[in-house]
Amino acid sequence: MFDFVNRKKRIVQIVLFLAVLPFMFWGVQSYRSDGSEGYVAIVDGDEIKRREFEQALRDHQSRIRAMFGGNFDSAMLDSYEIKDSVLERLIQQRLLFREAVSNGFTVLDSHLINEIKQISDFQVDNNFSKKQYETLLRNNGLNPLDFEAGKRQELLLEQLLDGYSENNFVSSSAVGKFLYLSEVQREISQKKIQSEDFLAEIEPTEDQIVAYYNDHQADFYLPERVRVEYIVLSFDALADNEVLSEEAVLNYYQTHQQEFGQAEERKASHILISVSAAAAEEEKKQALEKAEDMLEQVRQEPERFAALAEEYSDDPGSASQGGDMGFFGRGGIRDKAFEEAIFDMQPGEIRGPVETDFGYHIIQLTEIKEATTADLDKVRNQIEKNLKMEMVGSIFGEAVEDFGNTVYEQNDSLQPAADKFELTVQQSEWITRNSAEPAILQNPELLAAIFSDDAILKKHNTNSIEVAPNTFISARILEHRPETSQSLSIVSGEIVERLKKQLAVEKALKRGEEILAELVSGEADTIEWGESKRVSYMQSQDLNPGTIREIFKTDVSTLPAYVGIADPQGGYSLIRISKIVEPEAVAEDNRTNFNRQLQQMMAQEETAAYLNGLRQRYEVVVKRDSY
């Protein structure tokens, strides 16, 4: 009964979750190198920094991993859909915050303090602990001012959305009707009258053919079209023409070894005993003693490293994975002491405590992927391509300018430019302003030049036009045909086919309506109906929504009842309603739950409409090529 509602439940809570600032635990990614600076979007003048986006993306990916474990394709985490959804969350957060501020919402200090005190992570024995609060924030790279500002923003946004999530009302009567309509069933049988069954008996008359031709002249026009010849100057084309020596190839191979192999990578696990670099000496001493104790345990029982990491490591990003940090090469770890220790170890070795800004680490090296170098024969093609690109890179700009001058100055032929740059003159089939092939000619600026008076009347070359990055084309018309109307004799066969289909649909519709009228009037039912089935709004049995609506609109005070529906694909569907199946009584708990979920559905629709309205009111610029 509640399947369709369950798919939408807790919508408002999800919207709130997407809108608020999450409490971030940095995990093992804190040791990775920073991304580049810049922004990914601007919301009403406020930049969303790339660093903020990347952190939000990592948080989202971590939540997905925790939710599904290994039961999903990890490649999905790097999809544009995931990235877009994370960026949209950040944009919504900015929009909602601006709206809350502009509408005068505020969060009292007393309210903020009370909310923070209720966070279980900051409690000891069910009571708020200031020491626990400060330690936890410090261990995760946060300070109280930043965290409290984020929490205040979260509460501000909750206030803004409370009106949508808390104040929806659905009457008991409406709930009852909704439940009844969702569950009541009608037992039906169908008979389809197919338009194809009438095709053989239809033969359009000459008058019908002429009339159709006259009424649809625009359908039979041949658009203006041309055949052209063209030459393509591209970076790749020039590079292909370059000649390389074996000495140059060998020298490149020897001096670029790092390009043709895989650098050494190491896989390690660690246990972090967290302590801030700014902590008091006594606190550091206690952390060091704890790390030394942990080192002794794992050396005595190395097979328990993963279990101990999961239980005691202060790095939540890797602790849940038994301390596993995966494979990484040199430069992949931010802290040099941590990295140097790992690259100085042997597989299976356990070392520690290693001190970093995050605390003390117990490290176990689990695997080494040795550096590899590909054979020259396997990378020859890539080397030749690189060398040719280098050779052409220094002259391409000059070549483009020279190409443009040549096709302009000798504008009655493409051959001089083709000979000069060792290009092949290619020819197209007939093309129009809207042709899809060949794709390389479908540049709006190029097509405008091809269909210009200068190209058509004077048969001049077009200018050199860049149709893709580092790809330039000049074209010249070989043949031109203006827009023309095809004669009736040419298109009569097509018209006959169109008319036959159209008239067959009309016949099927007329025949269906005649049979329906006979059945409704009470004449004997002699139709060979299909197998009966029960349908409802919730179980449509593959019927389209329009057909379901017509079935439930039909008067069923007398059974059997009949309804006829024109098929969008042509034809007519007769339906016999033979039985009404009343729903079972709904338990009060289910009715209450259903009411609650209907309210949440209404909240979802209103919240979505509100967010869409915000998106329209504020200027949002997304820099999609930046992620």
XYZ file of C-alpha atoms in Angstrom:
627
model
C 0.000 0.000 0.000
C 2.702 2.459 1.018
C 5.388 1.554 -1.553
C 5.147 4.763 -3.535
C 5.170 6.902 -0.400
C 8.071 5.030 1.171
C 10.178 5.960 -1.802
C 9.739 9.608 -0.852
C 9.736 9.514 2.947
C 11.991 11.712 5.040
C 12.322 14.079 2.099
C 12.401 17.191 4.180
C 15.051 15.720 6.441
C 17.156 14.910 3.377
C 16.747 18.431 2.033
C 17.841 19.796 5.394
C 20.800 17.418 5.427
C 21.909 18.572 2.008
C 21.594 22.195 3.001
C 23.564 22.241 6.271
C 27.267 22.284 6.935
C 28.418 18.764 7.852
C 30.675 18.094 10.844
C 33.895 17.131 9.078
C 36.303 14.406 10.127
C 39.282 14.708 7.829
C 40.575 11.120 7.992
C 43.489 9.803 6.032
C 42.888 12.295 3.226
C 44.366 14.950 5.539
C 47.787 13.519 4.732
C 47.266 13.945 0.992
C 48.520 16.960 -0.909
C 46.194 19.964 -1.372
C 44.292 20.506 -4.654
C 44.842 23.555 -6.768
C 43.333 26.891 -5.846
C 40.369 28.426 -7.643
C 36.618 28.195 -7.513
C 33.948 25.907 -8.930
C 30.913 28.206 -8.735
C 29.864 31.733 -7.837
C 26.593 32.286 -5.982
C 25.471 35.909 -6.082
C 29.096 37.041 -6.052
C 30.224 34.558 -3.384
C 32.793 32.021 -4.616
C 32.611 28.346 -3.709
C 36.297 27.476 -3.520
C 37.661 24.357 -5.163
C 39.095 23.264 -1.812
C 35.667 23.478 -0.156
C 34.095 21.508 -3.014
C 36.749 18.793 -2.911
C 36.359 18.380 0.862
C 32.569 18.154 0.519
C 33.032 15.577 -2.244
C 35.335 13.471 -0.056
C 32.842 13.642 2.807
C 30.035 12.525 0.505
C 32.102 9.658 -0.880
C 32.972 8.525 2.638
C 29.310 8.462 3.610
C 28.473 6.356 0.557
C 31.272 3.897 1.359
C 30.104 3.631 4.953
C 26.517 3.097 3.848
C 27.110 0.457 1.178
C 30.431 -1.081 2.107
C 31.657 -3.119 -0.837
C 28.246 -3.502 -2.457
C 28.674 -0.818 -5.101
C 30.899 0.181 -8.008
C 33.531 2.525 -6.594
C 33.907 4.169 -10.029
C 30.498 5.730 -9.437
C 32.048 7.941 -6.754
C 34.002 9.864 -9.413
C 31.085 10.334 -11.803
C 29.924 13.759 -12.943
C 26.499 12.952 -11.465
C 27.999 12.621 -7.975
C 30.102 15.760 -8.402
C 27.131 17.739 -9.699
C 24.969 16.657 -6.766
C 27.651 17.698 -4.252
C 28.121 21.067 -5.942
C 24.353 21.588 -6.058
C 24.230 20.949 -2.295
C 26.841 23.650 -1.711
C 24.984 26.064 -3.999
C 21.722 25.419 -2.152
C 23.497 26.015 1.142
C 24.735 29.417 -0.056
C 21.310 30.376 -1.443
C 19.478 29.385 1.720
C 21.953 31.241 3.917
C 21.550 34.447 1.904
C 17.786 34.107 2.036
C 17.815 33.507 5.790
C 19.986 36.567 6.436
C 17.959 38.798 4.113
C 14.750 37.752 5.908
C 16.112 38.641 9.328
C 16.510 35.140 10.762
C 18.929 34.900 13.676
C 20.219 32.322 16.151
C 20.493 33.334 19.786
C 23.717 32.461 21.602
C 21.739 30.527 24.207
C 20.130 28.400 21.478
C 23.511 27.719 19.844
C 25.093 26.712 23.166
C 22.211 24.392 23.987
C 22.411 22.684 20.593
C 26.164 22.122 20.861
C 25.749 20.668 24.335
C 23.311 18.101 22.923
C 25.893 16.683 20.472
C 26.835 13.255 21.803
C 30.441 13.464 20.524
C 31.059 16.272 23.012
C 29.592 14.456 26.010
C 31.201 12.391 28.734
C 28.828 10.298 30.860
C 25.887 12.023 29.110
C 27.092 15.483 30.141
C 28.737 18.126 27.977
C 32.513 18.208 28.438
C 34.314 21.399 27.419
C 37.607 19.512 27.388
C 36.160 16.801 25.115
C 34.714 19.530 22.884
C 38.003 21.375 22.480
C 40.071 18.197 22.079
C 37.816 16.722 19.424
C 37.759 19.928 17.402
C 41.533 20.324 17.689
C 42.199 16.721 16.651
C 40.155 17.276 13.506
C 41.768 20.515 12.436
C 38.891 22.745 13.573
C 38.741 25.602 16.027
C 35.719 26.514 18.186
C 35.055 29.775 16.320
C 34.823 28.094 12.908
C 32.775 25.181 14.216
C 30.342 27.402 16.084
C 29.940 29.623 13.010
C 29.099 26.542 10.969
C 26.669 25.285 13.592
C 25.008 28.699 13.791
C 24.543 28.635 10.015
C 23.055 25.144 10.234
C 20.497 26.296 12.799
C 19.744 29.378 10.730
C 18.907 27.262 7.695
C 16.763 24.919 9.774
C 14.705 27.918 10.867
C 14.234 28.948 7.260
C 13.023 25.503 6.176
C 10.939 24.707 9.247
C 7.951 26.399 7.663
C 8.002 23.818 4.893
C 8.858 20.762 6.960
C 6.685 21.325 10.020
C 3.485 23.053 8.931
C 1.870 20.853 6.288
C -1.613 19.539 7.025
C -3.640 16.770 5.390
C -7.203 16.225 6.569
C -8.421 12.829 7.741
C -11.004 12.853 4.952
C -8.340 13.459 2.323
C -6.220 10.655 3.753
C -9.176 8.284 3.601
C -9.940 9.143 -0.009
C -6.300 8.874 -0.962
C -6.016 5.462 0.668
C -9.191 4.243 -0.981
C -8.190 5.455 -4.462
C -4.726 3.988 -4.125
C -6.061 0.529 -3.233
C -9.450 0.014 -4.905
C -9.138 -2.235 -7.971
C -11.155 -2.727 -11.115
C -11.139 -6.018 -12.970
C -10.866 -5.342 -16.684
C -10.483 -7.056 -20.055
C -9.199 -5.433 -23.245
C -9.772 -5.651 -26.966
C -7.413 -3.692 -29.187
C -8.501 -2.566 -32.642
C -5.266 -2.063 -34.565
C -5.037 0.508 -37.358
C -2.716 -1.856 -39.274
C -5.653 -4.226 -39.767
C -7.300 -1.678 -42.077
C -4.306 -0.839 -44.277
C -5.070 -3.511 -46.915
C -8.549 -2.180 -47.592
C -7.493 1.436 -48.066
C -6.574 2.892 -51.460
C -6.366 6.718 -51.498
C -8.064 8.444 -54.458
C -6.323 10.856 -56.801
C -8.339 13.713 -55.297
C -7.146 12.785 -51.804
C -3.529 12.615 -52.981
C -3.720 16.016 -54.687
C -5.485 17.575 -51.703
C -2.836 16.245 -49.295
C -0.054 17.535 -51.557
C -1.615 20.993 -51.722
C -2.157 21.121 -47.936
C 1.366 19.975 -47.094
C 3.543 21.760 -49.648
C 6.134 22.678 -47.000
C 6.720 18.973 -46.231
C 7.992 18.329 -49.741
C 10.419 21.196 -50.231
C 14.050 20.307 -50.799
C 16.130 22.828 -48.834
C 18.985 24.780 -50.370
C 21.986 22.476 -50.675
C 25.566 22.413 -51.897
C 28.420 20.076 -52.627
C 31.787 21.391 -51.466
C 35.433 20.579 -51.496
C 37.492 21.449 -48.452
C 40.910 21.171 -46.833
C 41.654 20.737 -43.135
C 44.734 22.216 -41.485
C 45.182 20.795 -38.003
C 47.933 20.448 -35.472
C 47.766 16.654 -35.855
C 47.859 16.830 -39.661
C 51.015 18.933 -39.662
C 52.584 16.690 -37.054
C 51.913 13.606 -39.178
C 53.917 15.145 -42.011
C 57.055 15.576 -39.898
C 59.954 13.129 -40.373
C 61.885 11.815 -37.346
C 65.281 10.191 -37.027
C 65.871 7.034 -35.010
C 68.465 8.952 -32.999
C 65.835 11.490 -31.901
C 63.441 8.741 -30.817
C 66.136 6.912 -28.819
C 67.356 10.100 -27.153
C 63.814 11.026 -26.065
C 63.284 7.532 -24.649
C 66.472 7.681 -22.615
C 65.843 11.150 -21.207
C 62.137 10.640 -20.360
C 62.198 7.289 -18.583
C 59.721 8.497 -15.965
C 57.051 8.924 -18.655
C 57.151 5.298 -19.750
C 56.644 3.347 -16.595
C 55.082 3.209 -13.191
C 56.914 4.735 -10.259
C 57.283 2.624 -7.156
C 54.151 2.539 -4.990
C 53.717 1.282 -1.457
C 50.710 0.125 0.497
C 50.668 0.717 4.230
C 48.380 0.675 7.241
C 48.691 2.870 10.307
C 47.343 3.456 13.779
C 47.168 7.132 14.773
C 47.398 8.243 18.394
C 46.200 11.801 17.941
C 47.755 14.799 19.655
C 48.068 18.364 18.421
C 51.498 19.830 17.685
C 50.491 22.738 19.933
C 49.499 20.474 22.849
C 51.168 20.716 26.259
C 54.241 18.573 26.850
C 52.406 16.378 29.367
C 49.654 15.654 26.848
C 52.243 14.805 24.194
C 54.034 12.514 26.651
C 50.827 10.621 27.410
C 50.124 10.209 23.687
C 53.677 8.960 23.067
C 53.395 6.414 25.887
C 50.109 5.187 24.431
C 51.720 4.905 20.976
C 54.680 2.958 22.380
C 52.308 0.610 24.154
C 50.396 0.112 20.915
C 53.669 -0.573 19.032
C 54.528 -3.290 21.535
C 51.105 -4.921 21.099
C 51.255 -5.047 17.298
C 54.839 -6.353 17.334
C 53.760 -9.189 19.596
C 50.634 -9.919 17.557
C 51.135 -8.421 14.051
C 48.151 -10.394 12.737
C 45.915 -8.197 14.958
C 47.110 -4.908 13.416
C 43.837 -4.316 11.526
C 41.660 -5.120 14.526
C 43.704 -2.852 16.805
C 43.610 -0.041 14.214
C 39.855 -0.309 13.948
C 39.497 -0.159 17.737
C 42.141 2.372 18.770
C 43.209 4.532 15.785
C 42.151 8.192 16.001
C 41.983 8.440 12.179
C 38.329 7.633 11.356
C 39.080 7.782 7.638
C 41.262 4.660 7.780
C 40.329 3.072 11.109
C 37.171 1.547 9.649
C 39.409 -0.070 6.994
C 41.746 -1.609 9.566
C 44.165 1.290 9.146
C 44.595 0.598 5.407
C 45.759 3.686 3.495
C 45.928 2.011 0.078
C 48.737 2.407 -2.495
C 50.587 5.713 -2.987
C 53.844 6.906 -4.518
C 56.403 9.421 -3.357
C 54.819 12.841 -2.991
C 51.414 11.361 -2.242
C 51.749 11.943 1.495
C 51.809 15.452 2.908
C 54.035 14.751 5.909
C 57.620 14.015 4.883
C 58.557 12.138 8.075
C 55.582 9.841 7.584
C 56.441 9.258 3.914
C 60.172 8.724 4.485
C 59.461 6.122 7.146
C 57.204 4.159 4.796
C 59.693 4.256 1.894
C 62.481 3.089 4.188
C 60.616 -0.057 5.326
C 60.447 -3.637 4.090
C 57.174 -5.537 3.488
C 55.733 -6.785 6.765
C 57.888 -4.413 8.832
C 56.227 -2.500 11.667
C 57.714 0.817 12.720
C 56.902 3.599 15.130
C 56.087 5.785 16.814
C 56.521 8.218 13.886
C 55.704 11.783 14.914
C 53.756 14.158 12.622
C 51.639 17.262 13.166
C 48.673 14.931 13.716
C 50.223 12.839 16.460
C 52.085 9.525 16.645
C 51.760 6.743 14.079
C 52.394 3.010 14.212
C 53.032 1.946 10.590
C 52.943 -1.451 8.918
C 54.189 -1.776 5.325
C 52.015 -4.394 3.625
C 53.029 -4.385 -0.040
C 55.415 -2.845 -2.590
C 54.743 -2.327 -6.288
C 58.163 -2.073 -7.900
C 58.873 0.663 -10.450
C 58.556 -0.508 -14.047
C 59.724 0.855 -17.412
C 58.129 -0.003 -20.764
C 60.209 -1.307 -23.701
C 61.018 1.171 -26.472
C 58.962 -0.739 -29.051
C 55.851 -0.461 -26.865
C 56.120 3.305 -26.484
C 57.627 4.203 -29.872
C 54.343 5.534 -31.250
C 53.836 7.764 -28.231
C 57.417 9.078 -28.420
C 57.059 9.871 -32.124
C 53.789 11.662 -31.438
C 55.351 13.700 -28.621
C 58.355 14.674 -30.728
C 56.207 15.666 -33.686
C 53.970 17.719 -31.433
C 57.045 19.526 -30.080
C 58.290 20.209 -33.589
C 54.945 21.538 -34.793
C 54.195 23.472 -31.615
C 56.785 26.117 -32.413
C 55.539 26.740 -35.963
C 51.801 26.070 -35.792
C 50.750 29.669 -35.179
C 52.760 30.846 -38.151
C 51.373 28.002 -40.295
C 47.787 28.934 -39.411
C 48.380 32.537 -40.442
C 50.066 31.462 -43.680
C 47.208 29.023 -44.409
C 44.615 31.774 -43.971
C 46.538 34.139 -46.245
C 46.927 31.505 -48.957
C 43.242 30.505 -49.216
C 42.291 34.209 -49.200
C 44.844 35.476 -51.712
C 44.344 32.535 -54.141
C 40.615 32.318 -53.556
C 39.625 30.594 -56.799
C 41.128 27.216 -55.787
C 42.084 25.234 -52.702
C 44.859 23.359 -54.485
C 47.670 25.893 -53.842
C 47.071 25.711 -50.072
C 46.727 21.932 -50.218
C 50.071 21.607 -52.053
C 51.837 24.043 -49.757
C 50.803 22.294 -46.546
C 50.667 18.735 -47.924
C 46.909 18.463 -47.360
C 44.306 16.364 -49.165
C 41.400 18.102 -50.901
C 38.243 16.315 -49.727
C 34.717 16.421 -51.173
C 31.355 16.253 -49.463
C 28.025 14.856 -50.570
C 25.075 17.236 -50.787
C 24.762 19.178 -47.541
C 22.226 21.695 -46.213
C 22.404 24.310 -43.499
C 21.163 21.616 -41.090
C 23.052 18.539 -42.290
C 24.548 16.299 -39.631
C 27.254 14.821 -41.865
C 30.104 15.242 -42.304
C 30.435 16.381 -38.706
C 33.578 18.419 -39.354
C 31.608 20.822 -41.564
C 28.831 21.430 -39.034
C 30.354 24.549 -37.548
C 27.842 27.459 -37.649
C 30.462 30.005 -38.745
C 31.730 27.710 -41.504
C 28.209 26.907 -42.766
C 27.377 30.613 -42.832
C 30.476 31.196 -44.964
C 29.655 28.286 -47.289
C 26.101 29.552 -47.889
C 27.183 33.179 -48.341
C 26.829 35.054 -51.648
C 30.594 35.287 -51.949
C 30.955 31.493 -51.908
C 27.819 30.713 -53.951
C 27.877 33.422 -56.622
C 31.616 34.074 -56.933
C 32.786 30.535 -56.139
C 35.454 31.929 -53.790
C 37.152 29.933 -51.060
C 35.795 30.592 -47.603
C 38.138 32.176 -45.110
C 40.130 29.881 -42.833
C 37.747 29.072 -39.990
C 38.597 27.297 -36.721
C 35.996 24.541 -36.314
C 37.643 22.837 -33.329
C 40.705 23.532 -31.175
C 43.758 23.758 -33.486
C 41.652 22.674 -36.485
C 41.068 25.080 -39.397
C 39.023 24.585 -42.576
C 38.576 26.393 -45.853
C 35.845 25.220 -48.233
C 34.796 25.961 -51.806
C 31.466 25.211 -53.500
C 31.420 22.692 -56.342
C 27.646 22.690 -56.964
C 24.722 24.679 -55.605
C 20.994 23.998 -55.762
C 18.441 26.478 -54.419
C 15.419 25.486 -52.386
C 12.905 23.735 -54.640
C 9.495 22.121 -54.360
C 9.334 18.465 -55.385
C 6.652 17.716 -57.958
C 3.605 15.632 -57.115
C 4.802 12.831 -59.371
C 7.981 12.474 -57.330
C 6.359 12.442 -53.896
C 3.056 10.722 -54.689
C 4.314 7.377 -53.364
C 5.231 8.944 -50.018
C 1.848 10.694 -49.889
C 0.025 7.418 -50.525
C 1.800 5.791 -47.585
C 1.042 8.729 -45.329
C -2.614 8.748 -46.351
C -3.022 5.017 -45.850
C -1.708 5.247 -42.295
C -3.828 8.309 -41.551
C -7.030 6.789 -42.991
C -6.355 3.462 -41.233
C -6.148 5.254 -37.906
C -9.428 7.035 -38.664
C -11.103 3.750 -39.572
C -9.860 2.036 -36.405
C -11.091 4.942 -34.296
C -14.495 4.975 -36.011
C -14.911 1.218 -35.715
C -13.926 1.296 -32.033
C -16.412 4.053 -31.252
C -19.159 2.159 -33.072
C -18.540 -1.022 -31.057
C -18.372 0.983 -27.811
C -21.703 2.629 -28.584
C -23.284 -0.796 -29.228
C -21.963 -2.187 -25.929
C -23.046 0.836 -23.909
C -26.535 0.692 -25.444
C -26.938 -2.855 -24.140
C -26.437 -4.914 -27.307
C -25.087 -8.422 -26.860
C -21.403 -8.594 -25.960
C -19.834 -10.844 -28.599
C -16.290 -9.449 -28.321
C -13.389 -11.848 -27.840
C -11.872 -10.120 -24.861
C -8.318 -10.660 -23.686
C -7.429 -12.192 -20.341
C -8.909 -10.323 -17.385
C -6.651 -8.496 -14.934
C -7.030 -6.239 -11.926
C -5.725 -2.700 -12.089
C -5.457 0.195 -9.654
C -3.697 3.535 -9.454
C -0.880 1.710 -7.671
C -0.824 -1.367 -9.932
C -1.323 -0.216 -13.496
C -0.413 -3.542 -15.146
C 1.579 -1.677 -17.831
C -1.343 0.585 -18.763
C -0.436 4.226 -19.266
C -1.643 6.807 -16.710
C -4.203 8.261 -19.146
C -5.859 4.867 -19.615
C -5.953 4.258 -15.847
C -7.622 7.632 -15.337
C -10.297 6.845 -17.943
C -10.983 3.456 -16.341
C -11.530 5.023 -12.932
C -13.623 7.893 -14.354
C -16.092 5.447 -15.902
C -19.499 5.040 -14.246
C -19.590 1.562 -12.704
C -23.044 1.708 -11.137
C -24.001 -1.026 -13.627
C -21.588 -3.814 -14.523
C -20.149 -4.681 -16.876
C -19.210 -1.137 -17.858
C -17.329 -0.174 -20.987
C -14.854 2.520 -21.950
C -12.948 3.207 -25.170
C -9.612 4.972 -25.500
C -7.800 6.116 -28.629
C -4.300 4.664 -28.755
C -1.567 7.338 -29.152
C 0.256 4.962 -31.524
C -2.844 4.565 -33.688
C -5.819 2.287 -33.129
C -8.428 1.995 -30.419
C -8.592 0.151 -27.118
C -11.929 -1.185 -25.837
C -12.022 -1.964 -22.114
C -14.656 -3.919 -20.211
C -14.908 -3.339 -16.445
C -16.471 -6.435 -14.921
C -15.793 -6.152 -11.208
C -14.919 -3.695 -8.412
C -12.536 -5.056 -5.774
C -12.872 -3.045 -2.580
C -9.753 -2.537 -0.445
C -9.326 -4.096 2.946
C -9.770 -1.925 6.020
C -6.655 0.033 6.914
C -5.285 -0.236 10.450
C -5.220 3.037 12.357
C -1.426 2.899 12.737
C -1.058 2.588 8.971
C -3.485 5.452 8.410
C -1.488 7.668 10.791
C 1.773 6.712 9.102
C 0.254 7.351 5.684
C -0.944 10.781 6.817
C 2.544 11.642 8.039
C 4.116 10.557 4.781
C 1.631 12.545 2.720
C 2.631 15.601 4.718
C 6.261 14.860 3.965
C 5.453 14.535 0.257
C 3.765 17.929 0.342
C 6.779 19.347 2.169
C 9.041 17.904 -0.510
C 7.122 19.553 -3.315
C 6.948 22.911 -1.538
C 10.616 22.830 -0.548
C 11.686 21.891 -4.074
C 9.594 24.736 -5.492
C 11.107 27.136 -2.956
C 14.681 26.092 -3.797
C 13.940 26.401 -7.506
C 12.596 29.888 -6.910
C 15.762 30.852 -5.045
C 17.872 29.546 -7.920
C 15.971 31.822 -10.295
C 16.294 34.921 -8.108
C 20.036 34.790 -7.522
C 22.784 34.708 -10.114
C 24.583 31.347 -10.061
C 27.582 30.695 -12.303
C 28.951 27.134 -12.401
C 32.481 26.573 -13.688
C 31.911 22.981 -14.829
C 35.270 22.567 -16.551
C 36.968 23.085 -13.169
C 35.918 19.734 -11.739
